[in-house]
Coordinates of C-alpha atoms and ligand atoms in Angstrom, one line a residue:
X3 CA -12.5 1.1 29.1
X4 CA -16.0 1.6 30.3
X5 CA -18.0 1.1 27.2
X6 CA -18.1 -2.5 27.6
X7 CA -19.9 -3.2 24.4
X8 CA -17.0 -2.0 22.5
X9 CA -14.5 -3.2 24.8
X10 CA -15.8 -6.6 24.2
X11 CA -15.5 -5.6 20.2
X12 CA -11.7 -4.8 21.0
X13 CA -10.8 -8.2 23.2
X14 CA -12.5 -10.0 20.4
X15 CA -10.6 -8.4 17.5
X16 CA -7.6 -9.0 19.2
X17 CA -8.0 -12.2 19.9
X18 CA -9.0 -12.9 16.0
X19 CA -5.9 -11.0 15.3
X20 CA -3.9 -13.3 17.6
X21 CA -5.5 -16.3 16.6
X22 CA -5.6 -16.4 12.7
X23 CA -3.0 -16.3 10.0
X24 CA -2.9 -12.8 8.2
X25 CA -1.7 -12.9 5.1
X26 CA -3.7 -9.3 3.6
X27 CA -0.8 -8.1 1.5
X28 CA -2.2 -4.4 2.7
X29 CA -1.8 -5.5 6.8
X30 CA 0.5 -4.9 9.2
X31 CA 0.4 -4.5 12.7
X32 CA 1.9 -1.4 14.3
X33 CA 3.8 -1.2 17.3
X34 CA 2.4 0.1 20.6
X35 CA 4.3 3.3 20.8
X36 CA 2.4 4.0 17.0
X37 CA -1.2 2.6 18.9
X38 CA -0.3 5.3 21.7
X39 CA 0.2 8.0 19.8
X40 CA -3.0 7.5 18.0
X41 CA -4.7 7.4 21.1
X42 CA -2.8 10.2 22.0
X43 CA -4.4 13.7 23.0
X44 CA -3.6 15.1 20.1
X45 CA -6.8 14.0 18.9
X46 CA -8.7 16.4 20.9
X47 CA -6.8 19.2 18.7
X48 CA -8.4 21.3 15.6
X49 CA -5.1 22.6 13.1
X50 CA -6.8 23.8 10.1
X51 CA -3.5 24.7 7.9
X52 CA 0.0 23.7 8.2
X53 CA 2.6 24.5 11.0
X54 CA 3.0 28.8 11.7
X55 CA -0.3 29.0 9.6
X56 CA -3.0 27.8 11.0
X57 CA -6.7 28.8 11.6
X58 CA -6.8 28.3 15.1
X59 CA -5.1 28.6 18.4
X60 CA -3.0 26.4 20.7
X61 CA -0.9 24.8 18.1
X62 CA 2.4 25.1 19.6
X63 CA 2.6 21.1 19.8
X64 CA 0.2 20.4 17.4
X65 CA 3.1 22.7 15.2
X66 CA 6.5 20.4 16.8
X67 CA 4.7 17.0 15.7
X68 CA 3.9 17.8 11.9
X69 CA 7.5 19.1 11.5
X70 CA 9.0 16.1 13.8
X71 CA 7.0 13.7 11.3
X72 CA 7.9 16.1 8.1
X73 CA 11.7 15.9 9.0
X74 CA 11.8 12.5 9.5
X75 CA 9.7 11.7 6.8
X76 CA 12.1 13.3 4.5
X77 CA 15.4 11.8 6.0
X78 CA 13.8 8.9 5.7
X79 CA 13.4 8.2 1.9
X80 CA 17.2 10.4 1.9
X81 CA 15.4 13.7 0.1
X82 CA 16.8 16.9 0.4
X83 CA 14.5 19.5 1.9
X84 CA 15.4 22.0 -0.8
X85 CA 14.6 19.5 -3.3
X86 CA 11.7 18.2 -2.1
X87 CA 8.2 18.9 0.3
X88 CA 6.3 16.5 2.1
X89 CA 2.6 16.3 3.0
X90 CA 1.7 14.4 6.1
X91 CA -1.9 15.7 6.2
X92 CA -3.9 13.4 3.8
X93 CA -6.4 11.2 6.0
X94 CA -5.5 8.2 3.8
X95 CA -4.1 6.7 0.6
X96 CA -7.3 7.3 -1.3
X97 CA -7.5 11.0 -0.7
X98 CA -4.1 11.7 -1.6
X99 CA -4.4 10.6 -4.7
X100 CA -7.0 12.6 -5.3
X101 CA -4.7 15.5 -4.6
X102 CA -2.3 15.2 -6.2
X103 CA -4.8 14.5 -9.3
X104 CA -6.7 17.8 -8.1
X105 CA -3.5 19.5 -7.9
X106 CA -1.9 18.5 -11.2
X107 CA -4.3 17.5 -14.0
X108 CA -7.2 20.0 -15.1
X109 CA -10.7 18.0 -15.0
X110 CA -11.6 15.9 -17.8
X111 CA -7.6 15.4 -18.5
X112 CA -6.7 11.8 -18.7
X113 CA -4.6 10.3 -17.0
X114 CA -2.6 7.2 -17.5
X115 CA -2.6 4.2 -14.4
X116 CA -2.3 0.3 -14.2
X117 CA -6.7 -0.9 -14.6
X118 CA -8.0 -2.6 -11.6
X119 CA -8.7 -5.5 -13.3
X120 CA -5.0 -6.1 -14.1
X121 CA -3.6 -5.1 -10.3
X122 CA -4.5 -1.1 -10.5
X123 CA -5.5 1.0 -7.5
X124 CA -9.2 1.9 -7.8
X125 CA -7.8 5.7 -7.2
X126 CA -5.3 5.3 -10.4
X127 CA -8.6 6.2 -12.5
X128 CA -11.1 3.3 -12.8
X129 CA -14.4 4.6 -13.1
X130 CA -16.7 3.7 -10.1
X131 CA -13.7 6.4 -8.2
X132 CA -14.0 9.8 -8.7
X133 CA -11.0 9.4 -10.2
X134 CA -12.4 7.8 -13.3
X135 CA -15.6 10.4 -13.4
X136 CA -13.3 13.7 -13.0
X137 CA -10.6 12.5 -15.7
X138 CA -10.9 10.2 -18.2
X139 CA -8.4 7.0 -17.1
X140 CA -5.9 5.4 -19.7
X141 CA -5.5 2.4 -18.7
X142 CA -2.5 0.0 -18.9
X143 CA -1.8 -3.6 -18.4
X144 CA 0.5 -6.6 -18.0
X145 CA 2.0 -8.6 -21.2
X146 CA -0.5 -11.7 -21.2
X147 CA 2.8 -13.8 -21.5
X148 CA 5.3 -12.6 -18.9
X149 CA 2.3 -11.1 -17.1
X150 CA 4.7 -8.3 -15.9
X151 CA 4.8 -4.5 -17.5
X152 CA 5.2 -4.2 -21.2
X153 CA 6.7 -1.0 -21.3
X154 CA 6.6 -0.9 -24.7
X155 CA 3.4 -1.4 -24.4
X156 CA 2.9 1.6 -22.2
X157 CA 5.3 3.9 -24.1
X158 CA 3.1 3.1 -27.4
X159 CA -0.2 3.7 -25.1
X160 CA 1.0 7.4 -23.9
X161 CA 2.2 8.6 -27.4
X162 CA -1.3 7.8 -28.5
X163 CA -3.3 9.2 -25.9
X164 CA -0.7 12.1 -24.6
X165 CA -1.7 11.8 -20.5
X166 CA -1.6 14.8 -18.6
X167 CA 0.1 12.6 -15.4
X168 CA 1.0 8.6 -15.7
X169 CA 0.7 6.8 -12.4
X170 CA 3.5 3.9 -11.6
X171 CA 2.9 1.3 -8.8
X172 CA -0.3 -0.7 -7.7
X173 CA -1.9 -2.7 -5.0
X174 CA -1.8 -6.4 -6.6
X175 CA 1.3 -6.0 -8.8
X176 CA 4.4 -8.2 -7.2
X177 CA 7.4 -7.3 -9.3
X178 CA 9.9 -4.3 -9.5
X179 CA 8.3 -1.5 -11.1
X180 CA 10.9 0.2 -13.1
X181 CA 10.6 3.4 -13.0
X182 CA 13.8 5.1 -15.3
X183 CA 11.4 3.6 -17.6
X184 CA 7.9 5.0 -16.2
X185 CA 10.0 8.3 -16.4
X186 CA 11.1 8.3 -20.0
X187 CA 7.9 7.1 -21.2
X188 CA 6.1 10.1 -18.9
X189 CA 9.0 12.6 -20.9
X190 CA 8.3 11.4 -24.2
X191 CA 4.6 12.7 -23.5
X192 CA 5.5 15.9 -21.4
X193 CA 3.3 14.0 -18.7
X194 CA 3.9 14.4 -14.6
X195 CA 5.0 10.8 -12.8
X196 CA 3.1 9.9 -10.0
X197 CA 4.4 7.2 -8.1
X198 CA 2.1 5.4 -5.7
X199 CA 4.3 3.4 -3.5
X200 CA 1.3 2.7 -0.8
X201 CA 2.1 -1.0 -0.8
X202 CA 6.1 -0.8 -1.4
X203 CA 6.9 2.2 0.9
X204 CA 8.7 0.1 3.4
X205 CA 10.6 -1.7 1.4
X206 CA 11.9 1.2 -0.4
X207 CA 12.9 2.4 3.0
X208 CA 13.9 -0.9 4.2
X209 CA 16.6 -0.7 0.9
X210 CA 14.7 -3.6 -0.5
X211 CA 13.2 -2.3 -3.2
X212 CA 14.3 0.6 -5.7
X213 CA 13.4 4.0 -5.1
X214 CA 11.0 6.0 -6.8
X215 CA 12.3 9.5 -6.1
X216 CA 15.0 10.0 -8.7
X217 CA 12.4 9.7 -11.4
X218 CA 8.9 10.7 -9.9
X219 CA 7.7 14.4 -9.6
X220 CA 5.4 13.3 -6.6
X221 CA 5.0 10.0 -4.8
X222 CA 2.1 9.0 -2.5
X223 CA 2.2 6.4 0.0
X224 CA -0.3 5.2 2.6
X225 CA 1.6 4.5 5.7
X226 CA -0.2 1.5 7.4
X227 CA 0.5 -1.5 4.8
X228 CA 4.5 -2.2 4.8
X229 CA 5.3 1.0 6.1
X230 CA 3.7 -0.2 9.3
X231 CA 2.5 2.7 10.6
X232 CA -1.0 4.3 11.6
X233 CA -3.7 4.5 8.5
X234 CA -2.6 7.6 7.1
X235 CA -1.4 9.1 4.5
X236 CA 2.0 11.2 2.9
X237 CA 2.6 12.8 -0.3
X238 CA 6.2 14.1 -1.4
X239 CA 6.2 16.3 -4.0
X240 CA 9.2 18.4 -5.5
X241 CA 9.8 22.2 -4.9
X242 CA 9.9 22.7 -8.9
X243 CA 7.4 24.8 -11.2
X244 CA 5.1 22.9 -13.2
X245 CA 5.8 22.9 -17.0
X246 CA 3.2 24.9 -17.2
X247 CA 4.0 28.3 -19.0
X248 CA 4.0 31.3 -15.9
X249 CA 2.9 28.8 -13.1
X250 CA 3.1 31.1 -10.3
X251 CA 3.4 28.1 -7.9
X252 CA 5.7 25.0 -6.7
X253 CA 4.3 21.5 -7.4
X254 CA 4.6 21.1 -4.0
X255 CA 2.6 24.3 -3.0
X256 CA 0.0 23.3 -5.8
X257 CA -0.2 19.7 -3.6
X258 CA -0.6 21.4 -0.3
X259 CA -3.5 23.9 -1.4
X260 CA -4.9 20.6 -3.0
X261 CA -5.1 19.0 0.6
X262 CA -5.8 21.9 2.5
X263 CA -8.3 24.0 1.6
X264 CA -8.5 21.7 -1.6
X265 CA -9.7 18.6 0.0
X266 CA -9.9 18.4 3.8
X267 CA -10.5 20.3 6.8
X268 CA -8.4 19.8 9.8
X269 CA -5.6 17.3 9.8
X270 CA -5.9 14.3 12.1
X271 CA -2.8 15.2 14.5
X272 CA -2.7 12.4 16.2
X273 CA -2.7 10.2 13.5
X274 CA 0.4 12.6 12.1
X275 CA 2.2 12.0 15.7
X276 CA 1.9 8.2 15.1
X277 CA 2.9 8.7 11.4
X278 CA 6.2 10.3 13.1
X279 CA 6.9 7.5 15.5
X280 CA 6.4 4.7 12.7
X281 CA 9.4 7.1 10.4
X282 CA 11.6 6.9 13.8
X283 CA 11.0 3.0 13.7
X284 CA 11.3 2.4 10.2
X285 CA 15.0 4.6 9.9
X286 CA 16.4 1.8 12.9
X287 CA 18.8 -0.9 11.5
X288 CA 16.1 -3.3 12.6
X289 CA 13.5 -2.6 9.7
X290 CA 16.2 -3.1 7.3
X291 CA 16.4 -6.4 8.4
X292 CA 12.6 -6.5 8.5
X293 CA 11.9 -5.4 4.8
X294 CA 14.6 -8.1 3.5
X295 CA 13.2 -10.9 5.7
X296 CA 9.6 -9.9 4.2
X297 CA 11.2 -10.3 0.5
X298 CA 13.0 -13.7 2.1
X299 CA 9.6 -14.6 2.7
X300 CA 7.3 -14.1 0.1
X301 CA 9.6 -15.8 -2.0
X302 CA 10.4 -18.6 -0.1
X303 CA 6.3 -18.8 -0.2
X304 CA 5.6 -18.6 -3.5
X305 CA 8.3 -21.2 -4.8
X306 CA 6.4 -23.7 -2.2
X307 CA 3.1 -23.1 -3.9
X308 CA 4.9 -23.6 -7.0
X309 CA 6.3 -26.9 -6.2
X310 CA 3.1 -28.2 -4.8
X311 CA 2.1 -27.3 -8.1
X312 CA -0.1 -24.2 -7.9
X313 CA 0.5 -21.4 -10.4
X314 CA 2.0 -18.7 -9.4
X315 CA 1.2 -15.1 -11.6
X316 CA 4.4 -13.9 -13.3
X317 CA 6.0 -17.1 -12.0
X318 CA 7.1 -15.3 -8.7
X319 CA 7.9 -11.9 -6.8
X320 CA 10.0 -9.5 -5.7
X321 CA 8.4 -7.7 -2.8
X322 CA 6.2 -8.8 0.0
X323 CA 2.9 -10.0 -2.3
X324 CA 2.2 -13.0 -4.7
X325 CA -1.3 -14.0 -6.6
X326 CA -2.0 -17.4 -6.6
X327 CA -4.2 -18.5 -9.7
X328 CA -6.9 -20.7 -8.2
X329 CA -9.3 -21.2 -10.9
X330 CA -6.5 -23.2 -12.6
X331 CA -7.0 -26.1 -10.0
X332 CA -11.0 -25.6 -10.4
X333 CA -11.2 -23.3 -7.2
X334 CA -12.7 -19.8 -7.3
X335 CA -10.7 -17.1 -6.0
X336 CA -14.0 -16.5 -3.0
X337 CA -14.5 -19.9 -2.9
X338 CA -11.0 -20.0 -1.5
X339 CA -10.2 -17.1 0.3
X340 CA -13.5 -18.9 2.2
X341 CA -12.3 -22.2 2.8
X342 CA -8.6 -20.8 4.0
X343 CA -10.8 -18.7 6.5
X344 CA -12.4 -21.3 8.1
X345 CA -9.4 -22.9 8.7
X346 CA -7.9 -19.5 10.3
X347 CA -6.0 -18.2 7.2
X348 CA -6.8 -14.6 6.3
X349 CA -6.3 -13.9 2.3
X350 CA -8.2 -11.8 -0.1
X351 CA -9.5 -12.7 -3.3
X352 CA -8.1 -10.8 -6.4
X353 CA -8.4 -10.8 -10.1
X354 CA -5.4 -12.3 -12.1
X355 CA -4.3 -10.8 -15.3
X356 CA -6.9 -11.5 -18.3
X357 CA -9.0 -13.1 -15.9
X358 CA -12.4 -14.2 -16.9
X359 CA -14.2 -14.8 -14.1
X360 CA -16.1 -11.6 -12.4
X361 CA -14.6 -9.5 -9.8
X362 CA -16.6 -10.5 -7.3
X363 CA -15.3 -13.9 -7.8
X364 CA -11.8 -13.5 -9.2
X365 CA -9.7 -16.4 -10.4
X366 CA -7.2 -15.5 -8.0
X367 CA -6.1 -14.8 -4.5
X368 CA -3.5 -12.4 -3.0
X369 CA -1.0 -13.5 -0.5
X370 CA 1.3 -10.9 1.3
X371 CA 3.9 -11.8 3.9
X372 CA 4.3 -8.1 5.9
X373 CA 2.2 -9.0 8.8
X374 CA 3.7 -12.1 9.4
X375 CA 7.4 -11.2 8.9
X376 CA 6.3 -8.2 11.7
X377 CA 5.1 -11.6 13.9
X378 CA 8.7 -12.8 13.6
X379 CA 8.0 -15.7 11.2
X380 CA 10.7 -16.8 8.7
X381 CA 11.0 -19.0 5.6
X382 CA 10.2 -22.3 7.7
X383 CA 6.9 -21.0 8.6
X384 CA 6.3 -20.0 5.0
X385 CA 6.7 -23.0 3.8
X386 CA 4.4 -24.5 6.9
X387 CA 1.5 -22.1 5.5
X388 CA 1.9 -22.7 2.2
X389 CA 1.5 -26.8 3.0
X390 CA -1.6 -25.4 4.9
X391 CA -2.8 -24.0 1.8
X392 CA -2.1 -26.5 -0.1
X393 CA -3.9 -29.3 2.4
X394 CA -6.9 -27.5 2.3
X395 CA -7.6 -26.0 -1.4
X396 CA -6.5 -29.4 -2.4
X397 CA -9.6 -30.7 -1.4
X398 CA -12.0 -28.8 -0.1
X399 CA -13.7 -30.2 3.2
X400 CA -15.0 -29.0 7.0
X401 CA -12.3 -32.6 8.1
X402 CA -9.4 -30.8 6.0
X403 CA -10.4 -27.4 7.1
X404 CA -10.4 -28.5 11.1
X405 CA -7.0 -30.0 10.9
X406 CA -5.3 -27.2 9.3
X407 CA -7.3 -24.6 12.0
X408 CA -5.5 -26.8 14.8
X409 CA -2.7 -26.3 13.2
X410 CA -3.1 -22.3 12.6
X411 CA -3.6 -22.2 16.3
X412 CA -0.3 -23.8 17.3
X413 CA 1.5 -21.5 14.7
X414 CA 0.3 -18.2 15.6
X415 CA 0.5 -19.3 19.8
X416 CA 4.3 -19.2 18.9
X417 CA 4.4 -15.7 17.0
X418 CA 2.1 -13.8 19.2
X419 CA 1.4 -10.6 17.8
Ligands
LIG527 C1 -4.0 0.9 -0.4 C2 -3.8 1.8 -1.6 C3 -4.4 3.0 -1.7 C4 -5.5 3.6 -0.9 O1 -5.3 3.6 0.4 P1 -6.5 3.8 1.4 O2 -5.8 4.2 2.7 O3 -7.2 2.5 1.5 O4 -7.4 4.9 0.9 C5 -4.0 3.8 -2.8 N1 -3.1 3.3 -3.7 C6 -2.6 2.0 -3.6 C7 -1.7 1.6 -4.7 C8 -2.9 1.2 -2.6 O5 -2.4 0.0 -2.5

């Protein structure tokens, strides 16, 4: 690269990549084949539309790659195309939310999602997002006991406030969303079911986690966390009408005029190209393996923090994320995620269920296992983190913080990324 300013920027971040510990639950880190289609000429291309109808010319390729990534996205998840449609176009997670919302729920509807606060997406209706200003967001929760989904709860919840759509799955949730039960709750209410599997998509595809489709009419996923692909988006959608009385339209064509003209302007090709080499890699026998290691993982991690006596939220998991409740050792949730930086440990800090501190420091932090697992680290090394962890939160100091950093180092020199 010529630019040498931002080629310095690149040798830097990669270094910091290869030198520290990422445990973001929302990382991953792609292959190269996904980095070269990115980088791939298809960027140079404008396709307003979708494949045979687009606004401009030259999009013989352009045409091959959505469908290649469309197929595959399909046979992936085992969906029938009769059955069901697929939207690779959304730039990211965030905006296809939105349109599905946009497609589906008239403005000033509410709509039913998980609150932040409690492990929500921001785009499941909280009210900074447009989300939360366009329709009005009833918001569920965890049981303050079990600190996992009282569907009861969230059956009682809907009957009261009748949702247009009800949105299953989150960002800082670690057990099995069930979602026969999302989907008789959503019934009872003649609501839609969104699931939002951003953060669970590849371990639904990896068979390591239940799949959303028998119950969901559309599901959205971002396809860079477990999915590990580029930072894109997909929604799948079924090729039924709407319970809506004369509905001219599919819910899938209502989707796809919600992305396009709805929404966006031309779709980022190359980022659909990589989205289709990602699907490839994520149908071989290999990511299988992959999604039930990450599961290995995160559980072998979690029971460690749990013996050295940290508390774990909901007493465990069952995908590739835990949250660790730090304010109950007298630790702040930034205060932490601080500390296990300096020592070359990359977490976020989260709020726990009920939590009383303020967002900006949260009680908690979140601990995923994906990007690791992709570095080829097992159980052992979980266990050799979570001792990390556990040497330096248990005493905050720059000699604590050194001596885990050295031993960071040697860790991540033998799972290059
Ligand atoms: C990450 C995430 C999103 C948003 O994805 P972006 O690509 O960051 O816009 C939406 N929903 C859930 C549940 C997520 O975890």
């Amino acid at each position: 690269m010529r630019d040498k300013e931002v080629r310095k920027l690149i040798g830097k971040e990669a270094k910091r990549q290869n030198d520290t510990l990422n445990l973001i639950a929302s990382e991953n880190y792609v292959s190269k084949d996904v980095r070269e289609a990115l980088g791939s000429v298809f960027v140079n291309k404008y396709a307003e539309g979708y494949p045979h109808a687009r606004y401009y010319g030259g999009n013989t390729y352009v045409d091959e790659v959505e469908e290649l990534a469309k197929r595959r996205a399909l046979k992936l998840f085992s969906l029938s195309p009769k059955a069901w449609s697929v939207n690779v176009q959304p730039y990211s997670g965030s905006p296809a939310n939105l349109a599905v919302l946009h497609a589906l729920v008239p403005v000033g509807e509410k709509i039913m999602g998980m609150s932040l606060a409690m492990g929500g997406h921001l785009t499941h209706g909280h009210k900074v997002s447009v989300t939360g200003k366009l329709w009005e967001q009833i918001p569920y929760g965890v049981d303050r006991g079990t600190e996992n989904i009282d569907y009861g709860e969230v059956m009682r919840i809907a009957k009261k406030e009748q949702p247009k759509l009800i949105i299953a799955g989150a960002t800082a949730y670690s057990r099995i969303v069930n979602f026969k039960k999302m989907k008789a709750i959503a019934d009872a209410v003649g609501a839609y079911l969104l699931v939002d599997m951003s953060h669970f998509a590849g371990l639904v595809a990896g068979k390591a986690y239940p799949s959303p489709f028998p119950y969901a009419d559309a599901v959205t996923t971002t396809t860079h966390k477990t999915l590990r692909g580029p930072r894109a988006a997909m929604i799948f959608s079924r090729n039924t009408h709407p319970p809506i009385p004369n509905s001219k339209f599919l819910i899938s064509e209502l989707i796809d005029k919600a992305v396009f003209p709805g929404l966006q302007g031309g779709p980022h090709e190359n980022q659909i190209a990589a989205i289709a080499v990602a699907l490839e890699e994520a149908m071989k026998p290999a990511f299988k393996k992959y999604a039930a290691q990450i599961v290995k993982n995160t559980r072998a991690f979690a029971e460690e923090m749990k013996r050295l006596g940290w508390r774990v939220i909901s007493g465990g998991t069952d995908t590739h994320l835990f949250l660790l409740d730090t304010a109950s050792r007298g630790i702040g949730g930034k205060e932490a995620s601080d500390a296990l930086e300096d020592a070359g440990i990359i977490v976020n800090k989260n709020t726990i269920p009920f939590d009383e501190r303020k967002p900006t420091d949260p009680s908690g932090i979140r601990i995923g296992t994906a990007a690791l697992t992709t570095r080829g680290m097992k159980e052992k090394e979980m266990k050799e983190i979570a001792f990390l962890i556990n040497a330096v939160l248990g005493g905050i100091s720059k000699r604590k913080k050194n001596e885990a950093q050295g031993k960071v180092v040697r860790l991540c020199k033998k799972f290059p990324v």
